[in-house]
CSV table of C-alpha atoms in Angstrom, one decimal:
chain,number,residue,atom,x,y,z
A,143,UNK,CA,-7.3,17.8,-4.7
A,144,UNK,CA,-5.1,19.0,-1.9
A,145,UNK,CA,-8.1,19.9,0.2
A,146,UNK,CA,-9.9,16.6,-0.4
A,147,UNK,CA,-10.1,14.0,2.4
A,148,UNK,CA,-9.7,11.2,-0.1
A,149,UNK,CA,-6.0,10.5,-0.3
A,150,UNK,CA,-5.0,7.4,-2.2
A,151,UNK,CA,-1.2,8.1,-2.7
A,152,UNK,CA,1.3,8.8,0.0
A,153,UNK,CA,5.1,8.7,0.4
A,154,UNK,CA,6.6,7.9,3.8
A,155,UNK,CA,9.9,7.0,5.3
A,156,UNK,CA,9.9,3.9,7.5
A,157,UNK,CA,12.7,2.6,9.7
A,158,UNK,CA,12.6,-0.6,11.8
A,159,UNK,CA,14.3,-0.8,15.2
A,160,UNK,CA,17.9,-2.0,15.5
A,161,UNK,CA,18.8,-4.9,17.7
A,162,UNK,CA,20.3,-4.4,21.1
A,163,UNK,CA,23.9,-5.3,21.7
A,164,UNK,CA,24.9,-8.3,23.8
A,165,UNK,CA,26.6,-7.7,27.1
A,166,UNK,CA,30.2,-8.8,27.9
A,167,UNK,CA,29.7,-8.6,31.6
A,168,UNK,CA,31.6,-10.9,34.1
A,169,UNK,CA,30.0,-12.1,37.3
A,170,UNK,CA,31.5,-10.5,40.4
A,171,UNK,CA,30.4,-11.2,44.0
A,172,UNK,CA,32.0,-11.4,47.5
A,173,UNK,CA,34.4,-14.3,47.7
A,174,UNK,CA,33.8,-15.1,44.0
A,175,UNK,CA,36.4,-13.0,42.2
A,176,UNK,CA,36.2,-14.9,38.9
A,177,UNK,CA,32.6,-15.9,38.4
A,178,UNK,CA,32.8,-16.2,34.7
A,179,UNK,CA,30.9,-14.5,31.9
A,180,UNK,CA,27.2,-13.8,32.4
A,181,UNK,CA,26.4,-11.1,29.8
A,182,UNK,CA,22.9,-11.2,28.5
A,183,UNK,CA,21.5,-11.0,25.0
A,184,UNK,CA,20.3,-7.8,23.3
A,185,UNK,CA,16.6,-7.3,22.6
A,186,UNK,CA,15.0,-7.5,19.2
A,187,UNK,CA,14.2,-4.2,17.3
A,188,UNK,CA,10.6,-3.3,16.6
A,189,UNK,CA,9.0,-4.2,13.3
A,190,UNK,CA,7.0,-2.0,10.9
A,191,UNK,CA,3.7,-3.7,10.3
A,192,UNK,CA,0.9,-2.9,8.0
A,193,UNK,CA,-2.6,-3.9,9.1
A,194,UNK,CA,-5.8,-3.9,7.1
A,195,UNK,CA,-8.7,-1.9,8.5
A,196,UNK,CA,-12.1,-2.2,6.9
A,197,UNK,CA,-13.2,1.0,8.7
A,198,UNK,CA,-10.7,3.1,6.8
A,199,UNK,CA,-11.4,4.4,3.3
A,200,UNK,CA,-8.5,6.8,2.8
A,201,UNK,CA,-4.7,7.2,3.5
A,202,UNK,CA,-5.3,10.6,5.0
A,203,UNK,CA,-3.8,9.8,8.4
A,204,UNK,CA,-0.5,9.0,6.8
A,205,UNK,CA,-0.5,12.2,4.8
A,206,UNK,CA,0.7,14.0,8.0
A,207,UNK,CA,2.8,11.2,9.3
A,208,UNK,CA,5.7,11.1,7.0
A,209,UNK,CA,8.3,9.5,9.3
A,210,UNK,CA,7.5,6.2,11.0
A,211,UNK,CA,10.2,4.7,13.2
A,212,UNK,CA,10.1,1.6,15.4
A,213,UNK,CA,11.7,1.3,18.8
A,214,UNK,CA,15.2,0.0,19.1
A,215,UNK,CA,16.0,-3.1,21.2
A,216,UNK,CA,17.8,-2.6,24.5
A,217,UNK,CA,21.2,-3.9,25.2
A,218,UNK,CA,21.8,-7.0,27.4
A,219,UNK,CA,23.0,-6.7,31.0
A,220,UNK,CA,24.5,-8.7,33.8
A,221,UNK,CA,23.1,-12.0,35.1
A,222,UNK,CA,22.3,-13.2,31.7
A,223,UNK,CA,19.5,-10.6,31.6
A,224,UNK,CA,18.2,-10.1,28.1
A,225,UNK,CA,17.4,-6.6,26.9
A,226,UNK,CA,13.9,-5.5,26.2
A,227,UNK,CA,12.5,-5.9,22.7
A,228,UNK,CA,11.6,-2.8,20.9
A,229,UNK,CA,7.9,-2.1,20.4
A,230,UNK,CA,6.4,-2.8,17.0
A,231,UNK,CA,4.7,0.0,15.0
A,232,UNK,CA,1.4,-1.1,13.5
A,233,UNK,CA,0.1,1.1,10.7
A,234,UNK,CA,-3.6,0.8,9.9
A,235,UNK,CA,-4.3,1.1,6.2
A,236,UNK,CA,-7.5,0.6,4.1
A,237,UNK,CA,-8.0,-2.8,2.5
A,238,UNK,CA,-6.6,-2.7,-1.0
A,239,UNK,CA,-3.4,-0.8,-0.1
A,240,UNK,CA,-0.4,-1.6,-2.3
A,241,UNK,CA,3.2,-0.8,-1.3
A,242,UNK,CA,5.9,0.2,-3.8
A,243,UNK,CA,9.6,1.0,-3.3
A,244,UNK,CA,10.0,4.8,-3.8
A,245,UNK,CA,13.5,4.5,-5.3
A,246,UNK,CA,12.9,1.7,-7.8
A,247,UNK,CA,9.1,1.7,-8.2
A,248,UNK,CA,9.0,-2.1,-7.7
A,249,UNK,CA,6.0,-3.8,-6.0
A,250,UNK,CA,6.7,-4.8,-2.4
A,251,UNK,CA,3.5,-6.1,-0.8
A,252,UNK,CA,-0.3,-5.4,-0.5
A,253,UNK,CA,-3.0,-5.6,2.2
A,254,UNK,CA,-6.3,-6.9,0.9
A,255,UNK,CA,-8.6,-7.9,3.8
A,256,UNK,CA,-9.5,-6.7,7.2
A,257,UNK,CA,-7.1,-7.7,10.0
A,258,UNK,CA,-4.4,-8.9,7.6
A,259,UNK,CA,-0.9,-8.0,8.9
A,260,UNK,CA,2.2,-7.7,6.7
A,261,UNK,CA,5.6,-7.1,8.1
A,262,UNK,CA,7.0,-4.3,5.9
A,263,UNK,CA,10.4,-3.9,7.6
A,264,UNK,CA,11.5,-6.5,10.2
A,265,UNK,CA,13.5,-5.3,13.2
A,266,UNK,CA,17.1,-6.3,13.7
A,267,UNK,CA,17.9,-9.3,15.9
A,268,UNK,CA,19.6,-8.7,19.2
A,269,UNK,CA,23.3,-9.7,19.7
A,270,UNK,CA,24.3,-12.6,21.9
A,271,UNK,CA,26.0,-12.0,25.2
A,272,UNK,CA,29.5,-13.3,26.0
A,273,UNK,CA,28.2,-16.2,28.1
A,274,UNK,CA,27.2,-17.9,24.8
A,275,UNK,CA,30.9,-18.0,23.7
A,276,UNK,CA,32.4,-19.6,26.8
A,277,UNK,CA,34.1,-23.0,26.4
A,278,UNK,CA,36.7,-25.1,28.1
A,279,UNK,CA,39.4,-23.4,26.1
A,280,UNK,CA,37.9,-19.9,26.2
A,281,UNK,CA,36.7,-19.3,29.8
A,282,UNK,CA,36.7,-15.6,29.7
A,283,UNK,CA,35.3,-14.4,26.3
A,284,UNK,CA,35.7,-10.7,26.3
A,285,UNK,CA,33.5,-10.0,23.3
A,286,UNK,CA,29.8,-10.1,22.5
A,287,UNK,CA,27.7,-9.7,19.3
A,288,UNK,CA,26.4,-6.3,18.3
A,289,UNK,CA,22.7,-6.1,17.4
A,290,UNK,CA,21.7,-6.2,13.7
A,291,UNK,CA,21.2,-2.7,12.2
A,292,UNK,CA,17.8,-1.2,11.5
A,293,UNK,CA,16.2,-1.3,8.0
A,294,UNK,CA,15.2,2.0,6.4
A,295,UNK,CA,13.2,2.4,3.3
A,296,UNK,CA,11.1,5.1,1.6
A,297,UNK,CA,7.9,3.6,0.3
A,298,UNK,CA,4.9,4.7,-1.6
A,299,UNK,CA,1.4,3.5,-0.6
A,300,UNK,CA,-1.3,3.4,-3.2
A,301,UNK,CA,-4.9,2.7,-2.4
A,302,UNK,CA,-6.9,0.6,-4.9
A,303,UNK,CA,-10.6,0.5,-4.1
A,304,UNK,CA,-12.0,-3.0,-3.8
A,305,UNK,CA,-15.2,-3.1,-5.8
A,306,UNK,CA,-17.0,-5.7,-8.0
A,307,UNK,CA,-17.8,-3.4,-10.9
A,308,UNK,CA,-15.8,-0.4,-12.2
A,309,UNK,CA,-17.3,2.3,-14.3
A,310,UNK,CA,-15.2,3.5,-17.3
A,311,UNK,CA,-16.1,6.3,-19.6
A,312,UNK,CA,-15.4,9.8,-20.9
A,313,UNK,CA,-16.4,12.9,-18.9
A,314,UNK,CA,-20.1,13.5,-18.8
A,315,UNK,CA,-20.9,10.0,-19.9
A,316,UNK,CA,-23.5,9.6,-17.1
A,317,UNK,CA,-21.5,7.5,-14.7
A,318,UNK,CA,-22.3,9.4,-11.6
A,319,UNK,CA,-26.0,9.7,-12.6
A,320,UNK,CA,-26.1,5.9,-13.0
A,321,UNK,CA,-24.5,5.3,-9.7
A,322,UNK,CA,-26.9,7.6,-7.9
A,323,UNK,CA,-29.9,5.9,-9.6
A,324,UNK,CA,-29.1,2.3,-8.7
A,325,UNK,CA,-27.4,2.8,-5.3
A,326,UNK,CA,-27.6,5.1,-2.3
A,327,UNK,CA,-24.5,6.9,-3.2
A,328,UNK,CA,-24.7,10.7,-3.7
A,329,UNK,CA,-21.9,11.7,-6.1
A,330,UNK,CA,-21.7,15.2,-7.4
A,331,UNK,CA,-23.6,15.6,-10.7
A,332,UNK,CA,-23.3,18.6,-13.0
A,333,UNK,CA,-23.3,19.4,-16.7
A,334,UNK,CA,-19.6,20.1,-17.0
A,335,UNK,CA,-16.6,17.8,-17.5
A,336,UNK,CA,-14.7,16.3,-14.6
A,337,UNK,CA,-17.5,16.7,-12.1
A,338,UNK,CA,-16.2,13.6,-10.2
A,339,UNK,CA,-12.9,14.6,-8.7
A,340,UNK,CA,-12.5,11.5,-6.5
A,341,UNK,CA,-13.6,7.8,-6.7
A,342,UNK,CA,-17.1,7.0,-5.4
A,343,UNK,CA,-18.4,3.7,-4.1
A,344,UNK,CA,-22.0,2.6,-4.1
A,345,UNK,CA,-23.7,-0.6,-3.0
A,346,UNK,CA,-26.2,-1.7,-5.7
A,347,UNK,CA,-29.1,-3.7,-4.3
A,348,UNK,CA,-30.2,-6.8,-6.2
A,349,UNK,CA,-32.9,-9.4,-5.8
A,350,UNK,CA,-33.4,-11.5,-2.7
A,351,UNK,CA,-31.4,-9.1,-0.5
A,352,UNK,CA,-28.3,-9.5,-2.5
A,353,UNK,CA,-26.0,-6.7,-3.6
A,354,UNK,CA,-22.7,-5.8,-5.2
A,355,UNK,CA,-20.3,-2.9,-5.1
A,356,UNK,CA,-19.8,-0.4,-7.9
A,357,UNK,CA,-16.9,2.1,-8.2
A,358,UNK,CA,-17.1,5.3,-10.2
A,359,UNK,CA,-13.8,7.1,-11.2
A,360,UNK,CA,-13.2,10.4,-12.9
A,361,UNK,CA,-13.7,10.5,-16.6
A,362,UNK,CA,-10.9,9.3,-18.9
A,363,UNK,CA,-9.8,11.3,-21.9
A,364,UNK,CA,-7.6,10.3,-24.8
A,365,UNK,CA,-4.0,10.3,-23.6
A,366,UNK,CA,-4.8,9.6,-19.9
A,367,UNK,CA,-2.2,6.9,-19.8
A,368,UNK,CA,0.4,9.6,-20.6
A,369,UNK,CA,-0.8,11.8,-17.8
A,370,UNK,CA,-3.5,13.9,-19.4
A,371,UNK,CA,-6.7,14.7,-17.5
A,372,UNK,CA,-7.5,13.0,-14.2
A,373,UNK,CA,-8.0,9.5,-15.4
A,374,UNK,CA,-4.3,8.5,-14.9
A,375,UNK,CA,-4.4,9.3,-11.2
A,376,UNK,CA,-7.5,7.1,-10.6
A,377,UNK,CA,-7.1,4.3,-13.1
A,378,UNK,CA,-5.5,2.3,-10.3
A,379,UNK,CA,-8.9,1.9,-8.7
A,380,UNK,CA,-10.3,-0.3,-11.4
A,381,UNK,CA,-7.3,-2.8,-11.3
A,382,UNK,CA,-9.1,-4.5,-8.4
A,383,UNK,CA,-12.6,-4.7,-10.1
A,384,UNK,CA,-13.9,-8.0,-11.4
A,385,UNK,CA,-16.0,-6.5,-14.2
A,386,UNK,CA,-15.5,-3.3,-16.2
A,387,UNK,CA,-18.7,-1.4,-17.3
A,388,UNK,CA,-17.9,0.9,-20.2
A,389,UNK,CA,-20.4,3.8,-20.5
A,390,UNK,CA,-20.8,5.8,-23.7
A,391,UNK,CA,-23.6,8.3,-24.3
A,392,UNK,CA,-26.1,7.7,-27.1
A,393,UNK,CA,-25.3,11.1,-28.6
A,394,UNK,CA,-21.7,10.3,-29.2
A,395,UNK,CA,-20.4,10.7,-32.7
A,396,UNK,CA,-19.0,7.2,-33.0
A,397,UNK,CA,-19.6,4.8,-30.1
A,398,UNK,CA,-17.2,2.1,-31.3
A,399,UNK,CA,-14.4,4.6,-31.8
A,400,UNK,CA,-14.9,6.0,-28.3
A,401,UNK,CA,-14.9,2.4,-26.9
A,402,UNK,CA,-11.7,1.6,-28.7
A,403,UNK,CA,-10.1,4.8,-27.3
A,404,UNK,CA,-11.1,3.8,-23.7
A,405,UNK,CA,-9.9,0.3,-24.2
A,406,UNK,CA,-6.5,1.5,-25.6
A,407,UNK,CA,-6.0,3.8,-22.6
A,408,UNK,CA,-6.6,0.9,-20.2
A,409,UNK,CA,-4.2,-1.3,-22.2
A,410,UNK,CA,-1.4,1.3,-22.0
A,411,UNK,CA,-2.0,1.8,-18.3
A,412,UNK,CA,-1.9,-1.9,-17.4
A,413,UNK,CA,-2.2,-4.7,-20.0
A,414,UNK,CA,-3.7,-7.0,-17.5
A,415,UNK,CA,-6.9,-5.0,-17.5
A,416,UNK,CA,-7.6,-6.6,-20.9
A,417,UNK,CA,-8.3,-9.9,-19.1
A,418,UNK,CA,-11.3,-8.5,-17.2
A,419,UNK,CA,-14.8,-9.0,-18.5
A,420,UNK,CA,-16.2,-5.9,-20.2
A,421,UNK,CA,-19.8,-4.8,-20.6
A,422,UNK,CA,-21.0,-1.8,-22.7
A,423,UNK,CA,-23.8,0.4,-21.6
A,424,UNK,CA,-25.3,3.0,-23.9
A,425,UNK,CA,-26.4,5.8,-21.6
A,426,UNK,CA,-29.0,8.6,-22.3
A,427,UNK,CA,-30.9,6.2,-24.5
A,428,UNK,CA,-34.2,8.0,-23.7
A,429,UNK,CA,-33.2,10.3,-26.7
A,430,UNK,CA,-33.4,7.3,-29.1
A,431,UNK,CA,-36.3,5.5,-30.6
A,432,UNK,CA,-36.4,1.8,-31.6
A,433,UNK,CA,-35.2,2.5,-35.1
A,434,UNK,CA,-32.1,4.4,-34.0
A,435,UNK,CA,-31.3,1.8,-31.4
A,436,UNK,CA,-31.4,-0.9,-34.1
A,437,UNK,CA,-29.1,1.2,-36.3
A,438,UNK,CA,-26.6,1.8,-33.5
A,439,UNK,CA,-26.6,-1.9,-32.4
A,440,UNK,CA,-25.2,-2.8,-35.8
A,441,UNK,CA,-22.1,-0.6,-35.2
A,442,UNK,CA,-21.3,-1.8,-31.7
A,443,UNK,CA,-18.4,-4.2,-30.9
A,444,UNK,CA,-19.4,-7.8,-31.3
A,445,UNK,CA,-17.2,-9.2,-28.5
A,446,UNK,CA,-19.0,-7.7,-25.5
A,447,UNK,CA,-22.6,-7.7,-24.3
A,448,UNK,CA,-24.4,-4.3,-24.5
A,449,UNK,CA,-27.5,-2.7,-23.1
A,450,UNK,CA,-29.3,0.6,-23.7
A,451,UNK,CA,-30.0,2.4,-20.4
A,452,UNK,CA,-31.4,5.7,-19.2
A,453,UNK,CA,-30.9,6.7,-15.6
A,454,UNK,CA,-33.6,9.3,-15.9
A,455,UNK,CA,-36.4,7.0,-17.1
A,456,UNK,CA,-35.1,3.8,-15.6
A,457,UNK,CA,-34.9,2.1,-19.0
A,458,UNK,CA,-32.7,-0.9,-19.1
A,459,UNK,CA,-31.5,-0.6,-15.5
A,460,UNK,CA,-33.0,-4.0,-14.4
A,461,UNK,CA,-31.5,-5.7,-17.4
A,462,UNK,CA,-28.1,-4.1,-16.6
A,463,UNK,CA,-28.2,-5.3,-13.0
A,464,UNK,CA,-28.9,-8.9,-14.3
A,465,UNK,CA,-26.0,-8.8,-16.7
A,466,UNK,CA,-23.6,-7.3,-14.0
A,467,UNK,CA,-24.8,-9.8,-11.4
A,468,UNK,CA,-24.1,-12.7,-13.7
A,469,UNK,CA,-20.7,-11.4,-14.6
A,470,UNK,CA,-19.7,-10.7,-11.0
A,471,UNK,CA,-20.6,-14.2,-9.9
A,472,UNK,CA,-18.9,-15.9,-12.8
A,473,UNK,CA,-16.1,-18.0,-11.4
A,474,UNK,CA,-13.8,-16.9,-14.3
A,475,UNK,CA,-14.0,-13.3,-13.1
A,476,UNK,CA,-13.0,-14.0,-9.6
A,477,UNK,CA,-9.9,-12.1,-8.6
A,478,UNK,CA,-7.1,-14.2,-7.1
A,479,UNK,CA,-4.4,-12.3,-5.3
A,480,UNK,CA,-1.5,-14.2,-6.8
A,481,UNK,CA,-2.8,-13.6,-10.3
A,482,UNK,CA,-2.8,-9.8,-10.0
A,483,UNK,CA,0.3,-8.2,-11.5
A,484,UNK,CA,0.8,-4.6,-10.2
A,485,UNK,CA,2.5,-2.5,-12.8
A,486,UNK,CA,5.7,-0.8,-11.4
A,487,UNK,CA,5.6,2.9,-10.6
A,488,UNK,CA,7.3,4.7,-13.5
A,489,UNK,CA,7.3,8.3,-14.4
A,490,UNK,CA,3.7,8.3,-15.6
A,491,UNK,CA,2.3,6.6,-12.6
A,492,UNK,CA,3.7,8.8,-9.9
A,493,UNK,CA,2.2,12.0,-8.3
A,494,UNK,CA,4.7,14.8,-8.7
A,495,UNK,CA,3.5,16.7,-5.6
A,496,UNK,CA,4.1,13.6,-3.4
A,497,UNK,CA,7.5,12.6,-5.0
A,498,UNK,CA,9.0,16.0,-4.8
A,499,UNK,CA,8.3,16.2,-1.1
A,500,UNK,CA,11.6,16.2,0.8
A,501,UNK,CA,11.8,13.5,3.4
A,502,UNK,CA,14.8,13.8,5.7
A,503,UNK,CA,15.4,11.4,8.5
A,504,UNK,CA,16.7,13.0,11.7
A,505,UNK,CA,20.4,12.3,12.4
A,506,UNK,CA,22.2,12.4,15.7
A,507,UNK,CA,25.3,14.5,16.1
A,508,UNK,CA,28.8,13.1,16.1
A,509,UNK,CA,29.3,12.9,19.9
A,510,UNK,CA,26.2,10.8,20.3
A,511,UNK,CA,27.2,8.5,17.5
A,512,UNK,CA,30.7,8.2,19.1
A,513,UNK,CA,29.2,7.4,22.5
A,514,UNK,CA,26.9,4.8,21.0
A,515,UNK,CA,29.8,3.1,19.2
A,516,UNK,CA,31.9,2.8,22.4
A,517,UNK,CA,28.9,1.6,24.3
A,518,UNK,CA,27.9,-1.2,22.0
A,519,UNK,CA,30.8,-2.1,19.7
A,520,UNK,CA,33.0,-4.1,22.0
A,521,UNK,CA,35.6,-4.6,19.4
A,522,UNK,CA,36.5,-0.9,19.7
A,523,UNK,CA,38.0,-1.7,23.2
A,524,UNK,CA,41.4,-3.3,23.4
A,525,UNK,CA,42.5,-5.9,25.9
A,526,UNK,CA,44.5,-3.5,28.1
A,527,UNK,CA,41.4,-1.3,28.6
A,528,UNK,CA,39.3,-4.3,29.5
A,529,UNK,CA,41.9,-5.5,32.1
A,530,UNK,CA,41.9,-2.0,33.6
A,531,UNK,CA,38.1,-2.3,33.9
A,532,UNK,CA,38.3,-5.6,35.6
A,533,UNK,CA,40.9,-4.4,38.1
A,534,UNK,CA,38.7,-1.3,38.8
A,535,UNK,CA,35.7,-3.5,39.5
A,536,UNK,CA,37.6,-5.8,41.8
A,537,UNK,CA,38.8,-2.8,43.9
């Protein structure tokens, strides 16, 4: 998976810009020895902004951009001149990107549609100059506000594909074959397990130039919710689907038992998946005659609709499209953003190779930090030093 261009999980360090410090300058001009305070305000620090981009389908650009820092605001200056605001950093992400805190695993925000902008980390506000603090009783304020500090956070970005129908099934259940038969997608198809190593999207055409999107994920095995197989890594992609299509081959030993296993894995991964409408498709049904189909139908779950299909002969595909189209357009299956509860990232929902990556933020040396303190923190100067500065300026 390290060589794949499809990246749906990255861990990055973000830092917004800090606000510029206010100036404590006093106006000095010829024949005006005591012009009063005229220190300007500091500029605002840059924000870290996430922006949805419908032309992106992977988080690959962020895989090699582990540190994202916004620009700091500049300090104020004389003549009530405000410092320049720091430039914002806009990060383009695919639609369906969800952000979690890397330390606690708690959900932060998500980007769901093209052009949507979410401020991940706001920049610090600039400090006020000393001219804001003048008054009849305090005509020479010798202090100004420092800028607000920057915000720093390590976050995890997860991509959850936006599709109408999600395919769920064991390896070699015929999911990729079905997707290639009813759409223009060309997923890899072979006669060994885990042929699909990354999610695939296909646009399924329907009557009257209508269509819907179907997503295929790697096969799920028993124990996937505990980290076995590949299903755990890609189960996140069906959290955004309106309808779940369960696929079980006709040559399975017990179709109902396999369906219960798949359903239990989804429940353990995210209990909210139980609220989605489910449809059962019995694949490879070209091996069955009418008598066997009738016998199998008596053993199927009674709470979901089912259909016998064959991607090779085309049997039942039109009926399956009709059922899926009706389910997708059912108002009760519409996904509303506030109603989606993203499960927190615990030990089972993290990628070890990403979390073990060491992310160190660059630090300045002590001399630079000391210079910065005495440049912006006006409280570090005492009154005697300030009076000496004024005498030196007058001379």
